[in-house]
Amino acid sequence: MDKRIHNMPAGGGGSNRRWYSFTAGGVCIVTSYIYSPATPTCINGFTLCAIYAIYATSSPSVISSRLCSYIAALLATGVPQPSGVGQKPYVYGKVL
């Protein structure tokens, strides 16, 4: 069963991405995030800090399976994901 929650804005989706700070809850649930107008200052760490996701409103429109895999990789490695040369990170961590 797909437990991801979709939060599409009125008038359709789009690919306009923004930063969202993780608040609490399931890491692949859109309501666990809140829109952040600023780029996060966190980068590395084993605790989820922020994701770069498709903008909808105060929460992202969807947390894709690919973004969930990036989150899992961050939690395992403590390194922003994806971590390949020349790739833009979509998931940042922090140290508590």
PDB file of C-alpha atoms in Angstrom:
ATOM      1  CA  MET A   1       0.000   0.000   0.000  1.00  0.00           C
ATOM      2  CA  ASP A   2       1.362   3.414  -0.984  1.00  0.00           C
ATOM      3  CA  LYS A   3       1.371   5.571   2.154  1.00  0.00           C
ATOM      4  CA  ARG A   4       2.681   8.699   0.428  1.00  0.00           C
ATOM      5  CA  ILE A   5       0.332  11.651   0.680  1.00  0.00           C
ATOM      6  CA  HIS A   6      -0.218  13.911  -2.309  1.00  0.00           C
ATOM      7  CA  ASN A   7      -0.843  17.618  -1.811  1.00  0.00           C
ATOM      8  CA  MET A   8      -1.317  19.104  -5.273  1.00  0.00           C
ATOM      9  CA  PRO A   9      -1.922  22.848  -5.555  1.00  0.00           C
ATOM     10  CA  ALA A  10      -4.977  24.242  -7.278  1.00  0.00           C
ATOM     11  CA  GLY A  11      -4.388  24.436 -11.010  1.00  0.00           C
ATOM     12  CA  GLY A  12      -2.102  21.427 -11.220  1.00  0.00           C
ATOM     13  CA  GLY A  13       1.425  20.480 -10.251  1.00  0.00           C
ATOM     14  CA  GLY A  14       4.532  21.570 -12.057  1.00  0.00           C
ATOM     15  CA  SER A  15       8.220  21.004 -11.466  1.00  0.00           C
ATOM     16  CA  ASN A  16       8.960  24.142  -9.459  1.00  0.00           C
ATOM     17  CA  ARG A  17      11.039  22.917  -6.495  1.00  0.00           C
ATOM     18  CA  ARG A  18      11.546  24.529  -3.119  1.00  0.00           C
ATOM     19  CA  TRP A  19      13.222  23.651   0.189  1.00  0.00           C
ATOM     20  CA  TYR A  20      11.135  22.072   2.936  1.00  0.00           C
ATOM     21  CA  SER A  21      12.289  21.571   6.532  1.00  0.00           C
ATOM     22  CA  PHE A  22      11.557  18.250   8.203  1.00  0.00           C
ATOM     23  CA  THR A  23       9.387  18.766  11.288  1.00  0.00           C
ATOM     24  CA  ALA A  24       8.458  15.303  12.607  1.00  0.00           C
ATOM     25  CA  GLY A  25       6.707  12.130  11.549  1.00  0.00           C
ATOM     26  CA  GLY A  26       7.251   9.772   8.647  1.00  0.00           C
ATOM     27  CA  VAL A  27      10.090  10.892   6.390  1.00  0.00           C
ATOM     28  CA  CYS A  28       8.137  10.028   3.217  1.00  0.00           C
ATOM     29  CA  ILE A  29       4.907  11.784   4.245  1.00  0.00           C
ATOM     30  CA  VAL A  30       4.359  15.311   2.872  1.00  0.00           C
ATOM     31  CA  THR A  31       2.778  16.607   6.081  1.00  0.00           C
ATOM     32  CA  SER A  32       6.083  15.953   7.901  1.00  0.00           C
ATOM     33  CA  TYR A  33       7.594  18.978   6.142  1.00  0.00           C
ATOM     34  CA  ILE A  34       7.045  22.738   6.119  1.00  0.00           C
ATOM     35  CA  TYR A  35       8.044  25.196   3.406  1.00  0.00           C
ATOM     36  CA  SER A  36      11.285  27.083   4.035  1.00  0.00           C
ATOM     37  CA  PRO A  37      11.825  30.366   2.138  1.00  0.00           C
ATOM     38  CA  ALA A  38      15.584  30.130   2.765  1.00  0.00           C
ATOM     39  CA  THR A  39      18.158  27.548   1.706  1.00  0.00           C
ATOM     40  CA  PRO A  40      18.926  25.347   4.725  1.00  0.00           C
ATOM     41  CA  THR A  41      22.148  25.945   6.645  1.00  0.00           C
ATOM     42  CA  CYS A  42      22.426  22.258   7.514  1.00  0.00           C
ATOM     43  CA  ILE A  43      24.182  19.935   5.064  1.00  0.00           C
ATOM     44  CA  ASN A  44      25.767  16.832   6.624  1.00  0.00           C
ATOM     45  CA  GLY A  45      24.492  14.568   9.379  1.00  0.00           C
ATOM     46  CA  PHE A  46      22.561  11.434  10.175  1.00  0.00           C
ATOM     47  CA  THR A  47      19.361  13.309  11.126  1.00  0.00           C
ATOM     48  CA  LEU A  48      17.068  14.500   8.336  1.00  0.00           C
ATOM     49  CA  CYS A  49      17.079  18.297   8.014  1.00  0.00           C
ATOM     50  CA  ALA A  50      15.533  19.359   4.691  1.00  0.00           C
ATOM     51  CA  ILE A  51      14.433  18.194   1.265  1.00  0.00           C
ATOM     52  CA  TYR A  52      14.231  19.929  -2.119  1.00  0.00           C
ATOM     53  CA  ALA A  53      10.798  18.911  -3.397  1.00  0.00           C
ATOM     54  CA  ILE A  54       8.088  19.992  -5.821  1.00  0.00           C
ATOM     55  CA  TYR A  55       6.378  23.076  -4.439  1.00  0.00           C
ATOM     56  CA  ALA A  56       2.686  22.963  -3.595  1.00  0.00           C
ATOM     57  CA  THR A  57       1.908  25.000  -0.489  1.00  0.00           C
ATOM     58  CA  SER A  58       3.198  24.769   3.050  1.00  0.00           C
ATOM     59  CA  SER A  59       3.927  21.069   2.347  1.00  0.00           C
ATOM     60  CA  PRO A  60       5.449  19.541  -0.811  1.00  0.00           C
ATOM     61  CA  SER A  61       3.112  18.137  -3.460  1.00  0.00           C
ATOM     62  CA  VAL A  62       4.566  14.614  -3.253  1.00  0.00           C
ATOM     63  CA  ILE A  63       7.497  12.696  -1.815  1.00  0.00           C
ATOM     64  CA  SER A  64       8.500  10.422  -4.703  1.00  0.00           C
ATOM     65  CA  SER A  65       9.980   6.957  -4.279  1.00  0.00           C
ATOM     66  CA  ARG A  66      13.284   8.337  -5.613  1.00  0.00           C
ATOM     67  CA  LEU A  67      13.279  11.123  -2.999  1.00  0.00           C
ATOM     68  CA  CYS A  68      12.477   8.513  -0.314  1.00  0.00           C
ATOM     69  CA  SER A  69      15.522   6.506  -1.447  1.00  0.00           C
ATOM     70  CA  TYR A  70      17.677   9.654  -1.202  1.00  0.00           C
ATOM     71  CA  ILE A  71      16.369  10.180   2.344  1.00  0.00           C
ATOM     72  CA  ALA A  72      17.233   6.565   3.244  1.00  0.00           C
ATOM     73  CA  ALA A  73      20.737   7.006   1.810  1.00  0.00           C
ATOM     74  CA  LEU A  74      21.254  10.205   3.826  1.00  0.00           C
ATOM     75  CA  LEU A  75      20.141   8.489   7.039  1.00  0.00           C
ATOM     76  CA  ALA A  76      22.616   5.650   6.353  1.00  0.00           C
ATOM     77  CA  THR A  77      25.599   7.761   5.266  1.00  0.00           C
ATOM     78  CA  GLY A  78      25.169  11.250   6.766  1.00  0.00           C
ATOM     79  CA  VAL A  79      26.055  12.724   3.343  1.00  0.00           C
ATOM     80  CA  PRO A  80      23.705  14.952   1.263  1.00  0.00           C
ATOM     81  CA  GLN A  81      21.935  12.964  -1.456  1.00  0.00           C
ATOM     82  CA  PRO A  82      22.356  12.281  -4.259  1.00  0.00           C
ATOM     83  CA  SER A  83      26.081  12.461  -3.713  1.00  0.00           C
ATOM     84  CA  GLY A  84      27.516  11.986  -7.198  1.00  0.00           C
ATOM     85  CA  VAL A  85      29.898  14.482  -8.784  1.00  0.00           C
ATOM     86  CA  GLY A  86      27.957  17.350 -10.355  1.00  0.00           C
ATOM     87  CA  GLN A  87      24.601  16.275  -8.893  1.00  0.00           C
ATOM     88  CA  LYS A  88      22.419  18.741  -7.003  1.00  0.00           C
ATOM     89  CA  PRO A  89      21.591  17.404  -3.523  1.00  0.00           C
ATOM     90  CA  TYR A  90      17.865  17.084  -2.797  1.00  0.00           C
ATOM     91  CA  VAL A  91      18.263  15.882   0.803  1.00  0.00           C
ATOM     92  CA  TYR A  92      20.324  17.478   3.588  1.00  0.00           C
ATOM     93  CA  GLY A  93      21.115  16.153   7.038  1.00  0.00           C
ATOM     94  CA  LYS A  94      22.141  17.682  10.331  1.00  0.00           C
ATOM     95  CA  VAL A  95      24.004  16.778  13.489  1.00  0.00           C
ATOM     96  CA  LEU A  96      22.018  16.973  16.710  1.00  0.00           C
TER      97      LEU A  96
END
